[in-house]
Short mmCIF file of C-alpha atoms in Angstrom, two decimals:
data_model
loop_
_atom_site.label_atom_id
_atom_site.label_comp_id
_atom_site.label_asym_id
_atom_site.label_seq_id
_atom_site.Cartn_x
_atom_site.Cartn_y
_atom_site.Cartn_z
CA MET A 35 -34.19 10.48 -28.37
CA GLN A 36 -33.51 7.18 -30.14
CA PRO A 37 -31.07 7.84 -33.06
CA ASP A 38 -31.66 6.71 -36.63
CA LEU A 39 -29.73 3.53 -37.29
CA ALA A 40 -28.15 2.27 -40.48
CA GLY A 41 -29.39 -1.22 -39.72
CA PRO A 42 -31.89 -2.93 -37.44
CA PRO A 43 -31.21 -3.03 -33.68
CA ASP A 44 -29.18 -5.95 -32.41
CA GLY A 45 -31.30 -9.06 -32.11
CA LEU A 46 -33.61 -8.19 -35.04
CA ASP A 47 -33.19 -9.51 -38.60
CA ASP A 48 -32.82 -7.34 -41.71
CA ALA A 49 -36.61 -7.11 -42.03
CA GLY A 50 -36.82 -5.71 -38.49
CA ASN A 51 -38.45 -8.84 -37.13
CA ARG A 52 -37.54 -10.63 -33.93
CA PRO A 53 -36.18 -14.18 -34.44
CA PRO A 54 -38.01 -17.06 -32.75
CA ALA A 55 -37.23 -17.18 -29.03
CA ALA A 56 -35.18 -20.08 -27.72
CA THR A 57 -37.36 -22.44 -25.74
CA ASP A 58 -35.19 -22.13 -22.63
CA ARG A 59 -34.99 -18.32 -22.71
CA LEU A 60 -37.00 -16.42 -20.15
CA LYS A 61 -39.53 -14.01 -21.64
CA ILE A 62 -38.81 -10.48 -20.42
CA GLY A 63 -41.47 -7.83 -20.02
CA VAL A 64 -41.31 -4.19 -18.99
CA LEU A 65 -44.23 -2.69 -17.08
CA VAL A 66 -44.30 1.08 -17.51
CA VAL A 67 -46.52 2.75 -14.91
CA ALA A 68 -47.55 6.15 -16.18
CA PHE A 69 -49.60 9.05 -14.89
CA ASN A 70 -49.57 12.47 -16.57
CA ALA A 71 -46.29 11.48 -18.26
CA GLU A 72 -46.92 12.89 -21.73
CA SER A 73 -43.70 14.91 -21.67
CA THR A 74 -41.41 12.13 -20.37
CA LEU A 75 -42.77 8.76 -21.51
CA GLN A 76 -41.20 8.57 -24.96
CA ALA A 77 -37.84 9.91 -23.80
CA THR A 78 -37.77 7.36 -20.98
CA LEU A 79 -38.44 4.45 -23.34
CA ASP A 80 -35.84 5.79 -25.81
CA ARG A 81 -33.21 5.52 -23.08
CA ILE A 82 -33.51 1.72 -22.94
CA PRO A 83 -30.22 0.48 -24.49
CA GLN A 84 -30.56 -1.14 -27.90
CA ASP A 85 -29.06 -4.46 -26.79
CA MET A 86 -31.56 -4.60 -23.93
CA LEU A 87 -34.43 -3.47 -26.13
CA ALA A 88 -33.78 -6.38 -28.49
CA ARG A 89 -34.15 -8.85 -25.61
CA ILE A 90 -37.50 -7.49 -24.39
CA ASP A 91 -40.46 -9.64 -25.41
CA GLU A 92 -43.13 -7.07 -24.58
CA ILE A 93 -43.53 -3.59 -23.15
CA LEU A 94 -46.72 -2.93 -21.20
CA ILE A 95 -47.59 0.76 -20.89
CA CYS A 96 -50.30 1.29 -18.29
CA ASP A 97 -51.71 4.82 -18.31
CA ASP A 98 -53.53 5.37 -15.03
CA ALA A 99 -56.32 7.64 -16.34
CA SER A 100 -53.95 10.54 -16.99
CA GLN A 101 -55.34 14.01 -17.49
CA ASP A 102 -52.94 14.73 -20.33
CA ARG A 103 -52.11 12.85 -23.56
CA THR A 104 -49.95 10.15 -21.99
CA VAL A 105 -51.79 7.38 -23.83
CA ASP A 106 -51.20 9.17 -27.16
CA ALA A 107 -47.49 9.40 -26.38
CA GLY A 108 -47.46 5.66 -25.71
CA LEU A 109 -49.24 4.89 -28.95
CA ALA A 110 -46.86 7.15 -30.86
CA TRP A 111 -43.84 5.37 -29.42
CA ARG A 112 -45.34 2.00 -30.33
CA GLU A 113 -45.91 3.22 -33.90
CA ALA A 114 -42.31 4.38 -34.17
CA ASN A 115 -40.92 1.16 -32.70
CA GLY A 116 -43.08 -1.44 -34.38
CA ALA A 117 -40.51 -4.21 -33.98
CA ILE A 118 -40.95 -4.13 -30.21
CA PRO A 119 -44.23 -5.74 -29.10
CA THR A 120 -45.93 -3.00 -27.10
CA THR A 121 -49.30 -3.00 -25.37
CA VAL A 122 -50.78 0.36 -24.40
CA ILE A 123 -53.75 0.46 -22.06
CA ARG A 124 -55.54 3.33 -20.38
CA HIS A 125 -57.54 2.81 -17.20
CA VAL A 126 -60.89 4.56 -17.37
CA SER A 127 -60.54 5.54 -13.71
CA ASN A 128 -57.44 6.14 -11.64
CA LEU A 129 -56.39 2.94 -9.88
CA GLY A 130 -53.58 4.51 -7.89
CA TYR A 131 -49.89 3.66 -8.00
CA GLY A 132 -50.41 0.25 -6.39
CA GLY A 133 -53.57 -0.51 -8.33
CA ASN A 134 -51.80 0.25 -11.60
CA GLN A 135 -49.09 -2.26 -10.71
CA LYS A 136 -51.64 -4.94 -9.83
CA ALA A 137 -53.27 -4.55 -13.23
CA GLY A 138 -49.88 -4.62 -14.94
CA TYR A 139 -48.64 -7.76 -13.20
CA GLN A 140 -51.89 -9.53 -14.01
CA LEU A 141 -51.37 -8.55 -17.64
CA ALA A 142 -47.81 -9.90 -17.50
CA ARG A 143 -49.14 -13.25 -16.32
CA GLU A 144 -51.83 -13.34 -18.99
CA HIS A 145 -49.24 -12.59 -21.68
CA GLY A 146 -46.98 -15.43 -20.54
CA LEU A 147 -44.03 -13.29 -19.42
CA ASP A 148 -41.46 -14.85 -17.09
CA LEU A 149 -39.76 -11.69 -15.83
CA VAL A 150 -41.16 -8.18 -15.48
CA VAL A 151 -39.27 -4.94 -14.91
CA LEU A 152 -41.11 -2.07 -13.24
CA LEU A 153 -40.20 1.20 -14.96
CA HIS A 154 -41.56 4.63 -14.02
CA ALA A 155 -42.57 6.74 -17.00
CA ASP A 156 -41.13 9.93 -15.54
CA GLY A 157 -37.54 8.79 -16.17
CA GLN A 158 -36.41 9.09 -12.55
CA TYR A 159 -35.06 5.53 -12.64
CA ALA A 160 -32.39 4.83 -15.23
CA PRO A 161 -33.55 2.57 -18.09
CA GLU A 162 -29.84 2.30 -18.92
CA ALA A 163 -29.43 0.01 -15.88
CA MET A 164 -32.21 -2.38 -16.86
CA ALA A 165 -29.86 -5.20 -17.87
CA ASP A 166 -28.32 -5.14 -14.38
CA LEU A 167 -31.75 -5.69 -12.82
CA VAL A 168 -32.61 -8.58 -15.12
CA ALA A 169 -29.28 -10.43 -14.89
CA PRO A 170 -29.72 -12.04 -11.41
CA LEU A 171 -33.18 -13.27 -12.41
CA GLU A 172 -31.88 -14.77 -15.64
CA ARG A 173 -29.10 -16.53 -13.73
CA GLY A 174 -31.66 -18.01 -11.34
CA GLU A 175 -30.13 -16.22 -8.37
CA ALA A 176 -33.16 -14.21 -7.32
CA ASP A 177 -36.93 -13.94 -7.31
CA ALA A 178 -36.84 -10.15 -7.06
CA VAL A 179 -34.14 -7.59 -7.84
CA PHE A 180 -34.24 -4.07 -6.43
CA GLY A 181 -32.31 -1.15 -7.82
CA SER A 182 -30.72 0.60 -4.85
CA ARG A 183 -29.52 4.19 -4.75
CA MET A 184 -27.88 3.56 -1.37
CA LEU A 185 -25.48 0.70 -2.14
CA GLU A 186 -22.77 3.08 -3.32
CA PRO A 187 -22.07 5.61 -0.54
CA GLY A 188 -22.67 9.20 -1.57
CA SER A 189 -24.25 8.40 -4.94
CA ALA A 190 -27.79 9.31 -3.90
CA ARG A 191 -26.89 12.84 -2.80
CA ALA A 192 -24.54 13.29 -5.75
CA GLY A 193 -27.41 12.38 -8.06
CA GLY A 194 -29.56 15.17 -6.67
CA MET A 195 -31.64 13.41 -4.01
CA PRO A 196 -32.86 16.17 -1.66
CA LEU A 197 -31.46 15.96 1.84
CA TYR A 198 -34.87 15.56 3.48
CA LYS A 199 -35.68 12.64 1.17
CA TYR A 200 -32.30 11.05 1.82
CA LEU A 201 -32.70 11.31 5.59
CA GLY A 202 -36.29 10.06 5.43
CA ASN A 203 -35.19 7.11 3.29
CA ARG A 204 -32.45 6.14 5.74
CA VAL A 205 -34.66 6.49 8.82
CA LEU A 206 -37.52 4.48 7.33
CA THR A 207 -35.22 1.79 5.92
CA THR A 208 -33.51 1.38 9.32
CA PHE A 209 -36.91 1.11 11.02
CA GLU A 210 -38.14 -1.46 8.49
CA ASN A 211 -34.99 -3.57 8.65
CA ARG A 212 -35.14 -3.66 12.43
CA LEU A 213 -38.76 -4.78 12.63
CA LEU A 214 -38.59 -7.15 9.65
CA HIS A 215 -35.17 -8.61 10.57
CA SER A 216 -33.91 -7.79 7.08
CA LYS A 217 -30.76 -6.16 5.75
CA LEU A 218 -31.82 -4.22 2.67
CA SER A 219 -29.91 -1.05 1.82
CA GLU A 220 -33.11 0.63 0.63
CA PHE A 221 -36.84 -0.08 0.83
CA HIS A 222 -38.01 2.88 -1.21
CA SER A 223 -36.69 2.48 -4.71
CA GLY A 224 -39.37 2.01 -7.36
CA TYR A 225 -36.97 0.39 -9.84
CA ARG A 226 -37.50 -3.36 -9.59
CA ALA A 227 -37.62 -6.62 -11.50
CA TYR A 228 -39.60 -9.68 -10.48
CA ARG A 229 -40.03 -13.28 -11.45
CA VAL A 230 -43.69 -13.39 -12.48
CA SER A 231 -44.19 -16.83 -10.93
CA ALA A 232 -43.02 -15.44 -7.56
CA LEU A 233 -45.51 -12.57 -7.77
CA ALA A 234 -48.29 -15.05 -8.55
CA GLU A 235 -47.75 -16.71 -5.17
CA LEU A 236 -48.10 -13.48 -3.19
CA PRO A 237 -51.48 -12.05 -2.07
CA ILE A 238 -50.82 -8.74 -3.86
CA GLY A 239 -54.50 -8.46 -4.76
CA PHE A 240 -55.08 -7.40 -1.14
CA ASN A 241 -52.30 -4.80 -1.20
CA THR A 242 -52.94 -1.10 -1.00
CA ASP A 243 -53.53 0.91 -4.17
CA ASP A 244 -51.40 3.71 -2.77
CA PHE A 245 -47.64 4.38 -2.92
CA ASP A 246 -46.81 2.03 -0.02
CA PHE A 247 -47.69 -0.89 -2.31
CA ASP A 248 -43.94 -1.26 -2.90
CA THR A 249 -43.32 -1.71 0.83
CA GLN A 250 -46.06 -4.30 1.21
CA ILE A 251 -44.69 -6.36 -1.66
CA ILE A 252 -41.22 -6.36 -0.06
CA ILE A 253 -42.75 -7.58 3.21
CA GLN A 254 -44.60 -10.35 1.36
CA LEU A 255 -41.41 -11.47 -0.39
CA LEU A 256 -39.50 -11.55 2.89
CA ASP A 257 -42.32 -13.44 4.59
CA ALA A 258 -42.30 -16.05 1.80
CA GLY A 259 -38.53 -16.47 2.09
CA ARG A 260 -38.03 -15.30 -1.50
CA ARG A 261 -34.55 -14.39 -2.70
CA ILE A 262 -34.03 -10.65 -3.00
CA VAL A 263 -30.93 -9.20 -4.66
CA GLU A 264 -30.02 -5.52 -4.73
CA VAL A 265 -27.99 -3.89 -7.49
CA PRO A 266 -26.69 -0.31 -7.52
CA ILE A 267 -28.46 2.18 -9.76
CA PRO A 268 -27.71 5.84 -10.46
CA THR A 269 -29.82 8.52 -8.83
CA TYR A 270 -31.51 11.11 -11.00
CA TYR A 271 -33.82 13.93 -9.98
CA GLY A 272 -35.06 16.20 -12.75
CA ASP A 273 -38.12 18.39 -13.19
CA GLU A 274 -40.59 15.52 -12.94
CA ILE A 275 -43.68 16.09 -10.81
CA CYS A 276 -43.78 14.10 -7.57
CA TYR A 277 -47.26 12.96 -6.58
CA VAL A 278 -46.16 11.41 -3.28
CA ASN A 279 -47.15 13.09 -0.02
CA GLY A 280 -44.00 12.38 2.00
CA VAL A 281 -45.57 12.59 5.44
CA LYS A 282 -48.48 10.36 4.51
CA TYR A 283 -46.14 7.92 2.76
CA ALA A 284 -43.89 7.64 5.85
CA ARG A 285 -46.94 7.09 8.05
CA ASP A 286 -48.34 4.43 5.71
CA VAL A 287 -45.01 2.59 5.49
CA ALA A 288 -44.60 2.54 9.27
CA ARG A 289 -48.19 1.36 9.63
CA ASP A 290 -47.60 -1.47 7.15
CA VAL A 291 -44.59 -2.78 9.05
CA LEU A 292 -46.43 -2.63 12.37
CA GLN A 293 -49.52 -4.26 10.83
CA TYR A 294 -47.35 -7.10 9.58
CA ARG A 295 -45.64 -7.68 12.92
CA LEU A 296 -48.94 -7.56 14.83
CA THR A 297 -50.79 -9.79 12.35
CA LYS A 298 -48.05 -12.41 12.46
CA VAL A 299 -48.45 -12.67 16.23
CA GLY A 300 -52.21 -12.84 15.81
CA ILE A 301 -53.46 -9.29 16.25
CA GLY A 302 -55.51 -8.06 13.30
CA THR A 303 -56.72 -9.72 10.12
CA HIS A 304 -55.02 -7.68 7.40
CA ARG A 305 -55.48 -9.68 4.21
CA TRP A 306 -52.30 -8.47 2.55
CA VAL A 307 -50.24 -10.17 5.26
CA PRO A 308 -49.63 -13.79 4.15
CA ALA A 309 -51.34 -16.41 6.30
CA ASP A 310 -49.43 -19.38 7.67
CA PRO A 311 -50.67 -22.58 5.99
CA GLU A 312 -50.22 -24.69 9.11
CA TYR A 313 -51.57 -24.23 12.63
CA ALA A 314 -48.29 -23.78 14.48
CA ALA A 315 -47.26 -25.90 17.43
CA LYS A 316 -47.27 -23.94 20.67
CA GLU A 317 -43.76 -24.32 21.97
CA GLY A 318 -42.53 -22.89 25.22
CA GLU A 319 -43.14 -23.07 28.92
CA GLY A 320 -46.77 -23.05 30.03
CA THR A 321 -48.40 -23.13 26.59
CA SER A 322 -51.52 -25.22 26.02
CA HIS A 323 -49.61 -27.78 23.94
CA THR A 324 -47.01 -28.10 26.69
CA VAL A 325 -49.72 -28.60 29.33
CA ILE A 326 -51.45 -31.21 27.14
CA THR A 327 -48.14 -33.02 26.61
CA GLU A 328 -47.56 -33.06 30.38
CA MET A 329 -51.03 -34.52 30.91
CA LEU A 330 -50.35 -37.28 28.38
CA ALA A 331 -46.94 -37.97 29.92
CA ALA A 332 -48.69 -38.84 33.18
CA MET A 333 -50.91 -41.44 31.46
CA PRO A 334 -50.00 -44.98 30.41
CA ALA A 335 -49.10 -45.34 26.74
CA GLY A 336 -52.27 -45.93 24.75
CA ARG A 337 -54.30 -45.05 21.67
CA VAL A 338 -54.84 -41.32 21.13
CA LEU A 339 -57.18 -39.56 18.72
CA ASP A 340 -55.96 -36.05 17.84
CA LEU A 341 -58.84 -34.05 16.37
CA GLY A 342 -57.87 -31.01 14.29
CA CYS A 343 -54.26 -32.23 14.24
CA SER A 344 -53.17 -29.75 11.51
CA GLY A 345 -49.58 -30.60 10.55
CA GLY A 346 -49.22 -33.09 13.39
CA ARG A 347 -46.74 -31.14 15.50
CA LEU A 348 -48.55 -31.88 18.77
CA SER A 349 -49.17 -35.48 17.67
CA GLU A 350 -45.46 -35.93 17.09
CA ARG A 351 -44.68 -34.87 20.67
CA ILE A 352 -47.32 -37.27 22.01
CA ARG A 353 -45.95 -40.16 19.95
CA GLN A 354 -42.55 -39.55 21.51
CA LEU A 355 -44.19 -40.42 24.85
CA GLY A 356 -45.04 -43.88 23.52
CA HIS A 357 -48.65 -43.27 22.48
CA LYS A 358 -50.12 -44.39 19.15
CA VAL A 359 -51.77 -41.36 17.52
CA VAL A 360 -54.55 -41.19 14.93
CA GLY A 361 -54.90 -37.73 13.41
CA VAL A 362 -58.01 -36.13 11.90
CA ASP A 363 -58.25 -32.83 10.06
CA SER A 364 -60.27 -31.23 7.29
CA MET A 365 -57.17 -30.74 5.16
CA GLU A 366 -53.93 -32.64 4.79
CA ILE A 367 -50.87 -30.54 5.63
CA ALA A 368 -47.63 -31.71 4.05
CA GLY A 369 -45.74 -34.05 6.39
CA VAL A 370 -48.64 -34.84 8.71
CA ARG A 371 -48.61 -38.57 7.87
CA ASP A 372 -44.99 -38.73 9.01
CA ARG A 373 -45.98 -37.38 12.44
CA VAL A 374 -48.99 -39.60 13.17
CA ASP A 375 -49.55 -43.35 13.04
CA ASP A 376 -52.65 -42.92 10.90
CA PHE A 377 -54.44 -39.97 9.34
CA PHE A 378 -58.01 -39.38 8.15
CA LEU A 379 -59.63 -36.45 6.43
CA GLY A 380 -62.80 -35.23 8.06
CA ASP A 381 -64.78 -32.06 8.69
CA LEU A 382 -65.60 -32.07 12.40
CA GLU A 383 -68.77 -30.10 11.68
CA ASP A 384 -70.00 -33.39 10.19
CA GLY A 385 -68.72 -35.39 13.13
CA ILE A 386 -65.74 -37.64 13.75
CA PRO A 387 -65.17 -39.79 10.64
CA GLU A 388 -66.13 -43.44 11.20
CA ALA A 389 -62.89 -44.56 9.55
CA ALA A 390 -60.93 -43.15 12.50
CA GLY A 391 -62.26 -45.99 14.66
CA GLY A 392 -62.97 -46.04 18.37
CA ASP A 393 -61.92 -47.41 21.75
CA PHE A 394 -59.38 -44.62 22.27
CA ASP A 395 -57.69 -44.10 25.61
CA VAL A 396 -57.48 -40.36 25.04
CA VAL A 397 -59.22 -37.99 22.63
CA ILE A 398 -57.55 -34.61 22.18
CA ALA A 399 -59.21 -31.49 20.80
CA ALA A 400 -56.57 -28.77 21.08
CA ASP A 401 -58.14 -25.44 20.10
CA VAL A 402 -60.98 -27.15 18.26
CA ILE A 403 -64.33 -26.70 19.98
CA GLU A 404 -64.33 -22.94 19.34
CA HIS A 405 -64.18 -23.66 15.59
CA VAL A 406 -67.43 -25.67 15.39
CA ARG A 407 -71.03 -24.50 15.57
CA TYR A 408 -72.15 -27.19 18.01
CA PRO A 409 -69.32 -27.96 20.45
CA GLU A 410 -71.63 -29.96 22.76
CA ARG A 411 -72.39 -32.38 19.92
CA LEU A 412 -68.70 -32.83 19.13
CA LEU A 413 -67.88 -33.41 22.80
CA ARG A 414 -70.55 -36.13 22.98
CA GLN A 415 -69.11 -37.80 19.89
CA MET A 416 -65.67 -37.68 21.47
CA ALA A 417 -67.07 -39.52 24.50
CA GLU A 418 -68.60 -42.16 22.21
CA VAL A 419 -65.21 -43.14 20.73
CA LEU A 420 -63.54 -43.50 24.14
CA SER A 421 -62.62 -46.75 25.79
CA PRO A 422 -64.50 -47.43 29.09
CA THR A 423 -61.72 -45.75 31.07
CA GLY A 424 -60.82 -43.17 28.44
CA GLN A 425 -60.45 -39.44 28.93
CA ILE A 426 -60.83 -36.28 26.84
CA VAL A 427 -58.35 -33.41 26.80
CA ILE A 428 -59.38 -30.06 25.32
CA SER A 429 -57.95 -26.56 25.15
CA THR A 430 -59.77 -23.38 24.18
CA PRO A 431 -59.13 -19.62 24.58
CA ASN A 432 -60.52 -17.66 27.50
CA PHE A 433 -62.78 -14.89 26.21
CA GLY A 434 -62.72 -13.39 29.69
CA HIS A 435 -58.99 -12.58 29.31
CA TRP A 436 -58.08 -8.93 29.82
CA TYR A 437 -57.16 -8.55 26.14
CA SER A 438 -60.61 -9.45 24.78
CA ARG A 439 -62.35 -7.71 27.68
CA GLY A 440 -60.47 -4.54 26.87
CA ARG A 441 -61.27 -4.72 23.16
CA VAL A 442 -64.97 -5.03 23.94
CA ALA A 443 -64.98 -2.41 26.72
CA PHE A 444 -63.37 0.23 24.51
CA GLY A 445 -65.59 -0.52 21.54
CA ALA A 446 -62.64 -1.91 19.56
CA PHE A 447 -63.87 -5.47 19.12
CA ASP A 448 -62.70 -7.07 15.89
CA TYR A 449 -61.29 -10.40 14.82
CA ASP A 450 -57.60 -11.29 14.76
CA ARG A 451 -55.57 -13.66 12.62
CA ARG A 452 -55.08 -15.99 15.59
CA GLY A 453 -55.47 -16.10 19.36
CA ILE A 454 -58.57 -15.46 21.44
CA LEU A 455 -60.30 -13.43 18.71
CA ASP A 456 -59.24 -15.71 15.84
CA GLU A 457 -61.36 -14.87 12.80
CA THR A 458 -62.22 -18.57 12.31
CA HIS A 459 -63.73 -18.93 15.80
CA LEU A 460 -67.45 -19.55 15.85
CA ARG A 461 -67.83 -19.76 19.63
CA PHE A 462 -66.26 -17.90 22.54
CA PHE A 463 -65.91 -19.33 26.04
CA SER A 464 -65.56 -17.87 29.49
CA ARG A 465 -64.91 -20.28 32.37
CA LYS A 466 -68.61 -20.29 33.21
CA SER A 467 -69.80 -20.97 29.66
CA LEU A 468 -67.13 -23.66 29.16
CA ARG A 469 -68.25 -25.49 32.30
CA ARG A 470 -71.86 -25.27 31.13
CA THR A 471 -70.95 -26.64 27.69
CA ILE A 472 -68.98 -29.50 29.19
CA GLY A 473 -71.83 -30.36 31.55
CA SER A 474 -74.44 -30.30 28.75
CA ALA A 475 -72.30 -32.82 26.84
CA GLY A 476 -72.50 -35.24 29.80
CA LEU A 477 -68.89 -34.79 30.85
CA ASP A 478 -67.19 -34.13 34.14
CA VAL A 479 -64.05 -32.03 34.67
CA LEU A 480 -61.16 -33.95 36.19
CA GLN A 481 -58.63 -31.16 35.88
CA LEU A 482 -58.68 -27.56 34.68
CA GLU A 483 -55.51 -25.59 34.01
CA TYR A 484 -54.94 -22.03 32.83
CA THR A 485 -52.11 -20.91 30.56
CA GLY A 486 -50.53 -17.48 30.42
CA LEU A 487 -49.77 -15.14 27.54
CA PRO A 488 -48.14 -16.77 24.47
CA LEU A 489 -44.80 -15.04 25.01
CA GLU A 490 -43.13 -17.45 22.59
CA VAL A 491 -45.17 -15.82 19.81
CA LEU A 492 -44.57 -12.26 20.96
CA THR A 493 -40.80 -12.72 21.39
CA ARG A 494 -38.04 -13.27 18.87
CA PRO A 495 -36.62 -16.83 19.10
CA GLU A 496 -33.18 -15.63 20.25
CA SER A 497 -34.81 -13.67 23.08
CA ILE A 498 -37.12 -16.37 24.41
CA ASP A 499 -34.75 -17.10 27.32
CA SER A 500 -33.64 -13.52 27.94
CA TRP A 501 -34.05 -12.02 31.39
CA LYS A 502 -36.79 -9.72 30.07
CA THR A 503 -38.84 -12.63 28.78
CA ARG A 504 -38.27 -14.68 31.93
CA SER A 505 -39.33 -11.72 34.08
CA ALA A 506 -42.46 -11.15 31.98
CA ARG A 507 -43.32 -14.85 32.20
CA THR A 508 -42.91 -14.80 35.98
CA VAL A 509 -45.20 -11.78 36.37
CA ASP A 510 -47.78 -13.24 34.01
CA ARG A 511 -47.75 -16.60 35.79
CA ARG A 512 -48.38 -14.91 39.14
CA LEU A 513 -51.26 -12.89 37.70
CA VAL A 514 -52.80 -16.07 36.28
CA ARG A 515 -52.69 -17.70 39.71
CA LEU A 516 -54.12 -14.56 41.33
CA ARG A 517 -57.06 -14.10 38.92
CA PRO A 518 -57.26 -16.92 36.35
CA THR A 519 -60.53 -15.78 34.80
CA VAL A 520 -58.95 -12.43 33.87
CA PHE A 521 -55.31 -13.34 33.19
CA GLY A 522 -55.65 -16.94 32.01
CA TYR A 523 -55.11 -16.95 28.26
CA GLN A 524 -56.37 -20.48 27.59
CA PHE A 525 -58.22 -23.24 29.40
CA VAL A 526 -56.84 -26.78 29.27
CA ALA A 527 -59.31 -29.31 30.63
CA ARG A 528 -59.14 -33.05 31.24
CA LEU A 529 -62.59 -34.66 31.09
CA ARG A 530 -64.39 -37.98 31.30
CA PRO A 531 -67.97 -39.08 30.70
CA HIS A 532 -70.24 -38.49 33.68
CA HIS A 533 -71.21 -42.17 33.89
CA ALA A 534 -67.54 -43.10 34.38
CA GLY A 535 -67.32 -41.42 37.78
CA SER A 536 -67.69 -38.15 39.60
CA VAL A 537 -65.57 -35.04 39.66
CA THR A 538 -62.28 -35.71 41.44
CA HIS A 539 -60.39 -32.49 40.95
CA PHE A 540 -61.30 -28.95 40.03
CA ARG A 541 -59.83 -25.58 40.71
#
């Protein structure tokens, strides 16, 4: 328990008041997540060192609808420590471990805190080490600091961590590091400190309310490229009650990592996985962007209209061929104006913006027509802005591909983050329906190509030229040639208005 002191704690004046905070000092908050912690809450808070306690701007005690008198214990501690601003709240219904954190971090933002330390009310994580967690954040060296029980060899077991928990921790951490390409010593410590502004940029509102919330937030930080620092903390296991089902927790953590990896390559639409702000360029052999670039390389340098240009990555490659490129998109991605000769904002559902001009030698719609409600209308408008000898180049996914066929056949149809079943797609095309759409728009097909699987997305960058990837690409390419309507991942078509001539090439 906190001892009686002859004078006020360090940092407080003789009247027990906190002096005005320096304008450049970061405001520190402590979020105490509590559930049925009546017997441990006050003792845990009393263990915060006095020098650290004097630096804390606010303590947030969040009682997650406990069945005991946890909230009364929190109020009693606040009454006994009136010099420390303390907010005690009790949720009327249980939000879960993750839900309690979400509510607490929102409260930290509303109260203007800069840093927030996550402290468990059961005392399993040492409040005595709180200053070590805060220090890297105060020095500007990190966006998140994790207390690790594994940094010092042997300390976890010496501190009483059961062998099965130690082994489970090591196995799961190794698995997570391998799939996330990270090097953390531990993923499963609940003792953490965050920069509140960093949390505000993560989609934590979509995170689970369960115990694997902590894993999802690590994944989000890694995905955002945030700086994570680990500091050693002591391990303590007492008589606290553990509410975590270990088997379920391990399954949920493994599922989260796999969900993240699959969503990032386009499979699934899990909202907690951060979305990429820019439509990525499709690099690599045989991709639709590569095929489009090859088509443009065979044409004389001219004026090109790139509809749905996103960040201008494809436009940049086309400009390198000598073409002048005008880009159009519904939003302006940072850097796009550096990659095109001119840029215009425009929602293609409303048509091609007049400001973009006309008399283009080539109009490109790479992965665009599946995003609009009336692709025939957009294709006609594309023909209207062509020069008399101009051509149209489009790419769109093949809904007849074995992946989407399989999802439908097995009753597992759902949208993905990207790819054939992209959640933003409004139309799906097989080869037959694409030809019908093109014909209804008054266009003829001059050339139709099929691309294979996007192996550049499914493979780590350092493995893109490995023998395994090359072998897979060779097999996939042969299957595409053998049965393009089943193994072709995307269509890439070169078109021209029907009045400009007849079909000259089609396969």
